[in-house]
Structures are given as structure tokens and as C-alpha cells.
Tab-separated table of N, CA and C in Angstrom:
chain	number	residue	atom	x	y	z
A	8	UNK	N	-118.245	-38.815	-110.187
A	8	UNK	CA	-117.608	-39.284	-111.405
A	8	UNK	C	-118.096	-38.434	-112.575
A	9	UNK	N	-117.400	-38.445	-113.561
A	9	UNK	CA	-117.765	-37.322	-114.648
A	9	UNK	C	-118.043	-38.123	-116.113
A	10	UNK	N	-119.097	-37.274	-116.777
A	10	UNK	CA	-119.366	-38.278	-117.685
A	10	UNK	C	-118.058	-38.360	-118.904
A	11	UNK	N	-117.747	-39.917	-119.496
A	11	UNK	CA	-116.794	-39.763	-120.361
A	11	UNK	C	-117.101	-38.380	-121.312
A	12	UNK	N	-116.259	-38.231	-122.236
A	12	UNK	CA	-116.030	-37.558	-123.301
A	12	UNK	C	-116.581	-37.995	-124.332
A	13	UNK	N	-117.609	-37.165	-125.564
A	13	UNK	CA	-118.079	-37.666	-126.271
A	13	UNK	C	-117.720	-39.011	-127.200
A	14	UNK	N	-116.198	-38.628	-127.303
A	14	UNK	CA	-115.593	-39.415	-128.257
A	14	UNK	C	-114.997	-40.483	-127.678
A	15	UNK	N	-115.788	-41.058	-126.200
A	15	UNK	CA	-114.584	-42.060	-125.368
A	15	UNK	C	-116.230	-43.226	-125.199
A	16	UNK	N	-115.739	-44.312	-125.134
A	16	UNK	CA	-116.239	-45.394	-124.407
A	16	UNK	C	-116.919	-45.599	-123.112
A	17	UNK	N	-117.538	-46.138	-123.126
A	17	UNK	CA	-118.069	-46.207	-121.317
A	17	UNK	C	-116.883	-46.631	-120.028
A	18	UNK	N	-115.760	-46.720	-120.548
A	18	UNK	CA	-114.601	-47.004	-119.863
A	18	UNK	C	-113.517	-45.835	-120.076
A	19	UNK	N	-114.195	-44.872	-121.085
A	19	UNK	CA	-113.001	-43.919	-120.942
A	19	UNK	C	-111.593	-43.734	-122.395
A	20	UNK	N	-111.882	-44.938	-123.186
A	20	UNK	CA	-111.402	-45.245	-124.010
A	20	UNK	C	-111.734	-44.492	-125.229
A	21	UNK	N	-110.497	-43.552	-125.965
A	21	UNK	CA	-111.097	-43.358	-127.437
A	21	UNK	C	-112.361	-44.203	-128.374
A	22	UNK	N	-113.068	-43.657	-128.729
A	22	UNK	CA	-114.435	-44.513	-129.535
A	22	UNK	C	-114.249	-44.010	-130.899
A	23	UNK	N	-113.090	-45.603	-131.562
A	23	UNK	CA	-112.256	-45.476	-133.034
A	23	UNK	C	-113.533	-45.350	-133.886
A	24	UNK	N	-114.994	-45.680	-133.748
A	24	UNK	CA	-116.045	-45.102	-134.594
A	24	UNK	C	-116.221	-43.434	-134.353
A	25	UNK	N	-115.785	-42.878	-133.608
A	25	UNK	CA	-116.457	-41.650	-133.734
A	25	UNK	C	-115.145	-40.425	-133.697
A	26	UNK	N	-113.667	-41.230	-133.996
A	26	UNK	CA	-112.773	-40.252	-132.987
A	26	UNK	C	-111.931	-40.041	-134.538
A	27	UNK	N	-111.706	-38.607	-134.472
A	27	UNK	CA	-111.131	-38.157	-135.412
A	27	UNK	C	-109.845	-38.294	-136.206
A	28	UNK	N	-109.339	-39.207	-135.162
A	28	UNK	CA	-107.904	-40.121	-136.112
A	28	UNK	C	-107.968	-40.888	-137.611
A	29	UNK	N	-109.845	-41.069	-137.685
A	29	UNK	CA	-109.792	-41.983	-139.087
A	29	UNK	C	-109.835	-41.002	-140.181
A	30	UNK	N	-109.685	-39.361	-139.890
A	30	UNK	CA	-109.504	-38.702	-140.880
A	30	UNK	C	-108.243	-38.261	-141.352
A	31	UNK	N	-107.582	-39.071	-140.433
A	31	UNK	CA	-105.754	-38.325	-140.784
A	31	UNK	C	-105.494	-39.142	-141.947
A	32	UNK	N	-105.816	-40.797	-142.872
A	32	UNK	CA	-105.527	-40.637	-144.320
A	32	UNK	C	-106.250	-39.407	-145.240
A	33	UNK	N	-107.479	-39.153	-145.283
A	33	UNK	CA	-107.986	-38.161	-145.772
A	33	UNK	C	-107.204	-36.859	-145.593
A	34	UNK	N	-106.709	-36.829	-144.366
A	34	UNK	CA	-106.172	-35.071	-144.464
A	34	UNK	C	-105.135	-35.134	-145.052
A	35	UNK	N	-104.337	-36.028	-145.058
A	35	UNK	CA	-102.381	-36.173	-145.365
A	35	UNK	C	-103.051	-36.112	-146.651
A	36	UNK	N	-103.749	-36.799	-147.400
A	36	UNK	CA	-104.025	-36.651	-148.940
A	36	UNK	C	-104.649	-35.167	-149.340
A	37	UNK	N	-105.623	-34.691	-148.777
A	37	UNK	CA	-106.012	-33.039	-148.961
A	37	UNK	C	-104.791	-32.013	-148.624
A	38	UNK	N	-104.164	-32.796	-147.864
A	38	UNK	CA	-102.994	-31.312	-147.540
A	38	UNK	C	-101.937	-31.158	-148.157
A	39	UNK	N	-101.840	-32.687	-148.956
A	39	UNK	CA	-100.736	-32.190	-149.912
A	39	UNK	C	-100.283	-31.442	-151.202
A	40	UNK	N	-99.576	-30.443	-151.045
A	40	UNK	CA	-99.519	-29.064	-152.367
A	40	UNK	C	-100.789	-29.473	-153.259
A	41	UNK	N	-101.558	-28.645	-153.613
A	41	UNK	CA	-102.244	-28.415	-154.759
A	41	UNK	C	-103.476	-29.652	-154.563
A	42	UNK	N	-103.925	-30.582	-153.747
A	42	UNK	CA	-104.802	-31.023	-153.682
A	42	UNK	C	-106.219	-30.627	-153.605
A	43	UNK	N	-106.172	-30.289	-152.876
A	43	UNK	CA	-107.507	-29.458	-152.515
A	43	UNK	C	-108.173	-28.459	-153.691
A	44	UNK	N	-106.559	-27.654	-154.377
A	44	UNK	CA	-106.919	-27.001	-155.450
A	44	UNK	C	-107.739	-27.753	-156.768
A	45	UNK	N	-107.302	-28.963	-156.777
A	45	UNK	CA	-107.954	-30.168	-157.459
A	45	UNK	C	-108.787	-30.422	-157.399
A	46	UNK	N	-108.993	-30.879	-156.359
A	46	UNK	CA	-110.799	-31.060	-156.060
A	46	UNK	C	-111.504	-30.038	-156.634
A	47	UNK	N	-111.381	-28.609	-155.833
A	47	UNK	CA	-111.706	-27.576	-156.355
A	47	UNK	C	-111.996	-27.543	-158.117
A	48	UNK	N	-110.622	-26.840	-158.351
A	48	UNK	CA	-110.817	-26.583	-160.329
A	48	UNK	C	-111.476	-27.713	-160.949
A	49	UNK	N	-111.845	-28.877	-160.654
A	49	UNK	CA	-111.961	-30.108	-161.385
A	49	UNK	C	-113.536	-30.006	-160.823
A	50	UNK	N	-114.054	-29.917	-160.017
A	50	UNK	CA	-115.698	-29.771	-159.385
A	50	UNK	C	-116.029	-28.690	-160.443
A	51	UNK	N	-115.140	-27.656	-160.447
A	51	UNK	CA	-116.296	-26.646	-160.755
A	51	UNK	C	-117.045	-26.218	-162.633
A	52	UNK	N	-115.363	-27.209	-163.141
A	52	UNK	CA	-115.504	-27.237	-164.524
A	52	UNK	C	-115.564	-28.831	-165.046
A	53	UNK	N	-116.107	-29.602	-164.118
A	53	UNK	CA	-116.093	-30.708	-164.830
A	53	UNK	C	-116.836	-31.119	-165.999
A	54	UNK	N	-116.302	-32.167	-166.955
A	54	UNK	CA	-114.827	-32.413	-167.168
A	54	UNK	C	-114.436	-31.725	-167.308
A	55	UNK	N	-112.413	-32.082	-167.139
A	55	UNK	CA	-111.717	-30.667	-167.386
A	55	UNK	C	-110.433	-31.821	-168.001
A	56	UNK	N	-109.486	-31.102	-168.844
A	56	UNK	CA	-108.383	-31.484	-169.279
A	56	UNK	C	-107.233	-31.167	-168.497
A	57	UNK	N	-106.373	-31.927	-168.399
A	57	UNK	CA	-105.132	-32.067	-167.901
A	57	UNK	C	-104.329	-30.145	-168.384
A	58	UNK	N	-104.402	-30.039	-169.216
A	58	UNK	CA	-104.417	-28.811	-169.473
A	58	UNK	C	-104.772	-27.518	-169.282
A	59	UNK	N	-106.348	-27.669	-169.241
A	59	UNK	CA	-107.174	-26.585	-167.954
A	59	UNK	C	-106.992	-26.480	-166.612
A	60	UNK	N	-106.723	-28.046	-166.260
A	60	UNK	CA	-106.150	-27.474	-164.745
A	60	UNK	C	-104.831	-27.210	-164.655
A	61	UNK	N	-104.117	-27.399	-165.360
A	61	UNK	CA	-102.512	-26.549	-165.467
A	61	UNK	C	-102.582	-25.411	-165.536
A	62	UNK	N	-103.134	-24.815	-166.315
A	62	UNK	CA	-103.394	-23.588	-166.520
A	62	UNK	C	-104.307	-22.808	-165.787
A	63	UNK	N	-105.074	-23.030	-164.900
A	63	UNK	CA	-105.714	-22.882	-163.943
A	63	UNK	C	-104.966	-22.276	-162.513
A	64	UNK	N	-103.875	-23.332	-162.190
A	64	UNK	CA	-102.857	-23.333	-161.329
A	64	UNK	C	-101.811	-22.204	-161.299
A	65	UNK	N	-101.391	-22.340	-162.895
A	65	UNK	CA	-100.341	-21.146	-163.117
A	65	UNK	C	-99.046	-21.573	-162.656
A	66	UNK	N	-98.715	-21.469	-161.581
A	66	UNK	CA	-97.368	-21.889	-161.245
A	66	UNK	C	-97.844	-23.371	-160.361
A	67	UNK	N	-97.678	-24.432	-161.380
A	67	UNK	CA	-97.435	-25.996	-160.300
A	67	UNK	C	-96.620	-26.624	-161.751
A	68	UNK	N	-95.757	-27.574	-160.920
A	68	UNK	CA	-94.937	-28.195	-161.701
A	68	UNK	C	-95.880	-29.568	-162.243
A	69	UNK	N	-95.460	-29.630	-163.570
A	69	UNK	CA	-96.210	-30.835	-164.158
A	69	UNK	C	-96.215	-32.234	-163.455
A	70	UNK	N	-95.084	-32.482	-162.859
A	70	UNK	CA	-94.575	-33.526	-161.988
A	70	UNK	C	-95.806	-33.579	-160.504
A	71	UNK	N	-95.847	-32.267	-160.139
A	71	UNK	CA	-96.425	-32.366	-158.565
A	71	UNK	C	-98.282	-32.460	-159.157
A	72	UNK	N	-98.476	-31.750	-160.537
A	72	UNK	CA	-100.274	-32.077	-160.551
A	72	UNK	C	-99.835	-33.423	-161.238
A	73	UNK	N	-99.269	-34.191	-161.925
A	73	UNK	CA	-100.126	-34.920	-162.478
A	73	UNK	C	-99.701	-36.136	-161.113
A	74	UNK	N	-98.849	-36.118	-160.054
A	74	UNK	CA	-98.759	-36.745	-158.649
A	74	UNK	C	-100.092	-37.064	-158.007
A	75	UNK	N	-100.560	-34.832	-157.743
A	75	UNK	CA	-102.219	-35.064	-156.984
A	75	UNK	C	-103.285	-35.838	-157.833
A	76	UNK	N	-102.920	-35.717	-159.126
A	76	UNK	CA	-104.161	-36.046	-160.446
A	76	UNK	C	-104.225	-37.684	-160.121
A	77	UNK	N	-103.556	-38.163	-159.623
A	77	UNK	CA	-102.745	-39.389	-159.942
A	77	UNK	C	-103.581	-40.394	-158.477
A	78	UNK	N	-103.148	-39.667	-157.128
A	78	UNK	CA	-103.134	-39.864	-155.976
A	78	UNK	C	-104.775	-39.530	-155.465
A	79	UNK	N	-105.074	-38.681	-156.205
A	79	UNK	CA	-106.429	-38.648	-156.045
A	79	UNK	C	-107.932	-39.279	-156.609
A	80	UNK	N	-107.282	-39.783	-157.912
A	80	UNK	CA	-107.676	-41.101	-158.488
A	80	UNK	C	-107.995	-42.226	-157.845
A	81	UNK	N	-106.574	-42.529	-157.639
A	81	UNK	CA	-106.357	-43.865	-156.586
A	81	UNK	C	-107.033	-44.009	-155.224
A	82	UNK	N	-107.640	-42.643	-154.883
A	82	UNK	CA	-108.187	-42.680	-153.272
A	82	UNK	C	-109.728	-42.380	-153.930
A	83	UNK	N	-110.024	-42.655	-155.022
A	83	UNK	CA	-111.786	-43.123	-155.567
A	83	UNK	C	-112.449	-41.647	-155.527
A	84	UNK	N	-111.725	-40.178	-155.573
A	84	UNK	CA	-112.133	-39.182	-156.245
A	84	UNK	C	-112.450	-38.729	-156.817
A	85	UNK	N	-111.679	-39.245	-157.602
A	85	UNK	CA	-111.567	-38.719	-159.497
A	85	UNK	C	-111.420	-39.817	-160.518
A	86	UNK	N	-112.636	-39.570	-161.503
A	86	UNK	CA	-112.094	-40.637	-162.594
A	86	UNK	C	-111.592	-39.717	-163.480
A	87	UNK	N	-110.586	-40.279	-164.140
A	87	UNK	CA	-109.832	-40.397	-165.665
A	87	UNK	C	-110.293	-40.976	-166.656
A	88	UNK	N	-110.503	-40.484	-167.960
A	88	UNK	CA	-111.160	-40.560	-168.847
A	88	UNK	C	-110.329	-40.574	-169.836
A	89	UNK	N	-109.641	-41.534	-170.514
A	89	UNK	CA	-108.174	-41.052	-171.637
A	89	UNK	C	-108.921	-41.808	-172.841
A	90	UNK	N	-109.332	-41.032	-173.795
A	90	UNK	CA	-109.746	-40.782	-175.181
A	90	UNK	C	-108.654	-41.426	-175.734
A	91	UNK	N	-108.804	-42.339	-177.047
A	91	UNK	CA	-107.865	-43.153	-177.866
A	91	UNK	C	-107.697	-41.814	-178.957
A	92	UNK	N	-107.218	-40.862	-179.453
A	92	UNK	CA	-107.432	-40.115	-180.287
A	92	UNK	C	-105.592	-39.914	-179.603
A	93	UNK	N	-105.214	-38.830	-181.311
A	93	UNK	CA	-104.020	-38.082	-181.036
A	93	UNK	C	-104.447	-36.851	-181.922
A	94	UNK	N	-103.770	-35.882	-180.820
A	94	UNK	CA	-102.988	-36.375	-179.499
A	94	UNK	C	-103.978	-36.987	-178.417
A	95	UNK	N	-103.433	-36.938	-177.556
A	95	UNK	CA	-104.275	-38.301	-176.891
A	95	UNK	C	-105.298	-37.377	-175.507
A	96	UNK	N	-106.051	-37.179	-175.266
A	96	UNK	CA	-107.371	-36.410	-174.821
A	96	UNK	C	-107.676	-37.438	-173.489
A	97	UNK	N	-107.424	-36.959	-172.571
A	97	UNK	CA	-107.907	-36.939	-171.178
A	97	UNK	C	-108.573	-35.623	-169.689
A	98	UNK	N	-109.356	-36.497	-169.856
A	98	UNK	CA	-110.744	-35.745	-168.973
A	98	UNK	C	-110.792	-36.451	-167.670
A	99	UNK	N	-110.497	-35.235	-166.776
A	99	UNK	CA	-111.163	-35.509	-165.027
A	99	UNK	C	-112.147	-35.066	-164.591
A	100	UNK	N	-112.864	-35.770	-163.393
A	100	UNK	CA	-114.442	-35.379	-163.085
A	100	UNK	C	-114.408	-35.974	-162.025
A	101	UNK	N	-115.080	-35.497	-161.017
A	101	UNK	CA	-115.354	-36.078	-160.053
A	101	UNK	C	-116.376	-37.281	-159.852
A	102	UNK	N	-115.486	-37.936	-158.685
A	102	UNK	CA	-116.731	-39.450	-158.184
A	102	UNK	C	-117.877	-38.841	-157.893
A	103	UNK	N	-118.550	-39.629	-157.242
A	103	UNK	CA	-119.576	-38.971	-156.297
A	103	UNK	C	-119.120	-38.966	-155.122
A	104	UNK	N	-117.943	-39.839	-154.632
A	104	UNK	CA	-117.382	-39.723	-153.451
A	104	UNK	C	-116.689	-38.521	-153.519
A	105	UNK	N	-116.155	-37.992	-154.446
A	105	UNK	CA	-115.286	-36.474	-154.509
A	105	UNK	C	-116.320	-35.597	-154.750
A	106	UNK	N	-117.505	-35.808	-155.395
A	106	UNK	CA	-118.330	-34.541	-155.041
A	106	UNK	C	-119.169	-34.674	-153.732
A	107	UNK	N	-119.036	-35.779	-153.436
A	107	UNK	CA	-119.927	-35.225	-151.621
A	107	UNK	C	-118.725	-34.736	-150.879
A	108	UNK	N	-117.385	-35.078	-150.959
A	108	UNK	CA	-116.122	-34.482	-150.767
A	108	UNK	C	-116.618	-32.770	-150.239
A	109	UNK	N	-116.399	-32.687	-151.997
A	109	UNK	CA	-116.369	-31.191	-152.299
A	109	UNK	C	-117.380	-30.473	-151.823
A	110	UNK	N	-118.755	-30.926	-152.084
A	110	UNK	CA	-120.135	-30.191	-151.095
A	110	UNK	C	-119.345	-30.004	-149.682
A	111	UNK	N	-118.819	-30.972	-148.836
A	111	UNK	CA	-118.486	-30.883	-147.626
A	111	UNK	C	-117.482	-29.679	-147.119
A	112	UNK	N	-116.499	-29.443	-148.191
A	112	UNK	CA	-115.406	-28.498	-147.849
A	112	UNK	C	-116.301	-27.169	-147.876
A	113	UNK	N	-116.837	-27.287	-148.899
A	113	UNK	CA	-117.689	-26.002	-149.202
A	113	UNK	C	-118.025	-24.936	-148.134
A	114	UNK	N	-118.333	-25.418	-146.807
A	114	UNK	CA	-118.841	-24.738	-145.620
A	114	UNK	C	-117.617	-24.404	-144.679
A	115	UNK	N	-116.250	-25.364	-144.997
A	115	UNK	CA	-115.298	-25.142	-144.547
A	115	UNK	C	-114.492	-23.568	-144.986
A	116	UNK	N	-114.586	-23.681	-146.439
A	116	UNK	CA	-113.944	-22.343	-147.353
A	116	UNK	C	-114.701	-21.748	-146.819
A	117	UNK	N	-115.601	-21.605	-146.922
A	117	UNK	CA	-116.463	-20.251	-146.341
A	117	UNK	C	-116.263	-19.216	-144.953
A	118	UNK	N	-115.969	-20.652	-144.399
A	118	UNK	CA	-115.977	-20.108	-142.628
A	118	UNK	C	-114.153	-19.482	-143.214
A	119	UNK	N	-113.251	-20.221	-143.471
A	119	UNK	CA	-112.242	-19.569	-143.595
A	119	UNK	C	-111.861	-18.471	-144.122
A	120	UNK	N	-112.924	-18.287	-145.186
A	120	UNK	CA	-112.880	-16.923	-145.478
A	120	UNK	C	-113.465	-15.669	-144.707
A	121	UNK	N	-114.577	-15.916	-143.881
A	121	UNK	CA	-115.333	-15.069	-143.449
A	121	UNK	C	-114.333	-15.059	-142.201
A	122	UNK	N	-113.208	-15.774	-141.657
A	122	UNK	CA	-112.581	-15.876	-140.344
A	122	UNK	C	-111.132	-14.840	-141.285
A	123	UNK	N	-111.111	-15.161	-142.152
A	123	UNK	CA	-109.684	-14.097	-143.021
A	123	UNK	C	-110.414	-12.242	-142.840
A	124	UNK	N	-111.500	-12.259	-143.196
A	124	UNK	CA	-112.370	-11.417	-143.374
A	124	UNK	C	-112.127	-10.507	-142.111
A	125	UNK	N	-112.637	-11.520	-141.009
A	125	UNK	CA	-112.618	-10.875	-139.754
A	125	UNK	C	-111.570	-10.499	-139.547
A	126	UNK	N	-110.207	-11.233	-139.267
A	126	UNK	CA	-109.037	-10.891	-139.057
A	126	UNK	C	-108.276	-9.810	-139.745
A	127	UNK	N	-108.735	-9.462	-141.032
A	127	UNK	CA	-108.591	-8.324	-141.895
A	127	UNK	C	-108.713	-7.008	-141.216
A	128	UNK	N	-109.588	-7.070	-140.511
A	128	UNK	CA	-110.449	-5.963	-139.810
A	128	UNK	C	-110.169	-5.194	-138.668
A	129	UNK	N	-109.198	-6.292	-137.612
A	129	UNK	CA	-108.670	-5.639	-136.750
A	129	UNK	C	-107.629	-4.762	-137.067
């Protein structure tokens, strides 16, 4: 008999604590247009204005960032900060749940780059 699979039960069964399906809300939210870029520009200049990261982006439609700005809030990333002043002044920054986030990708970009790197080469 062979031993299960790390990610299976003593019966053979997926083990929903350890099996990588509980990251598919997390990924559908990182993979959508310009997310990730978010995390990103918003970690590295935090706070940042709704404005800096527009301009940051260059080409994203106001509609699709202030969607991720929006969606990434709501999933305990990012706080919003909207200043009573006019015009009216709002600042994003990361949680601490979006900066242990962001530490985490960190090793991911890397390898992807150093794997672009390689592939460059052949």
C-alpha cells in the first residue's frame, strides 16, 4: 500500500486544511486586471492617493482601479482613508493582512523574474 499524498487524509481524501483549493478566493481576487499592481504601488508608497496610483498605472481605466481599490478593501487589504476637506483627499495603505500579503508575493516576483531571466537566455 502506498503512503497517502501529503495533502490527503488517512483514507485518501483531500485534507480541506492543507489543500490548495482555499486559495482559489484569494487568487480570483489577485488575478483580476491590475490587482496585484495594487498591492504592489500602494505597499511601496504608502499612503498613496487615488491619483498616484492612477498615474502610476498609466493606462487603467478609472472604472477598473477604483473596482480593484474597492474589492480589495472589502477583502481586509487595504484601508481607505477619505479626509473631509475639498476637494475631498483620500489615502490607501495597506492592512497588515495586505502587508504580510505583499512580504509573501515578494519571493514569488522574484523567482518569476529570475525564471523570465532564464528563459531570455536561451
Amino acid at each position: 500500500m502506498t503512503d497517502p499524498a501529503p495533502d490527503a487524509d488517512d483514507r485518501g481524501e483531500p485534507d480541506r486544511e492543507r489543500c490548495y483549493c482555499r486559495l482559489n478566493p484569494l487568487f480570483d481576487l489577485l488575478s483580476r486586471r491590475h490587482a496585484m499592481g495594487v498591492v504592489c504601488i500602494v505597499g511601496a508608497a504608502q499612503p498613496v492617493r487615488y491619483s498616484e496610483i492612477e498615474a502610476t498605472f498609466g493606462e487603467v481605466s478609472s472604472s477598473t482601479l477604483s473596482a480593484r481599490l474597492d474589492e480589495l478593501t472589502e477583502a481586509g487589504l487595504l484601508d481607505r482613508e477619505q479626509r473631509e476637506t475639498i476637494p475631498p483627499h483620500v489615502e490607501y495603505a495597506l492592512t497588515d493582512d495586505g502587508e504580510r500579503l505583499r512580504e509573501r508575493l515578494e519571493p514569488v516576483r522574484r523567482w518569476t523574474a529570475d525564471r523570465s531571466e532564464r528563459s531570455d537566455g536561451r
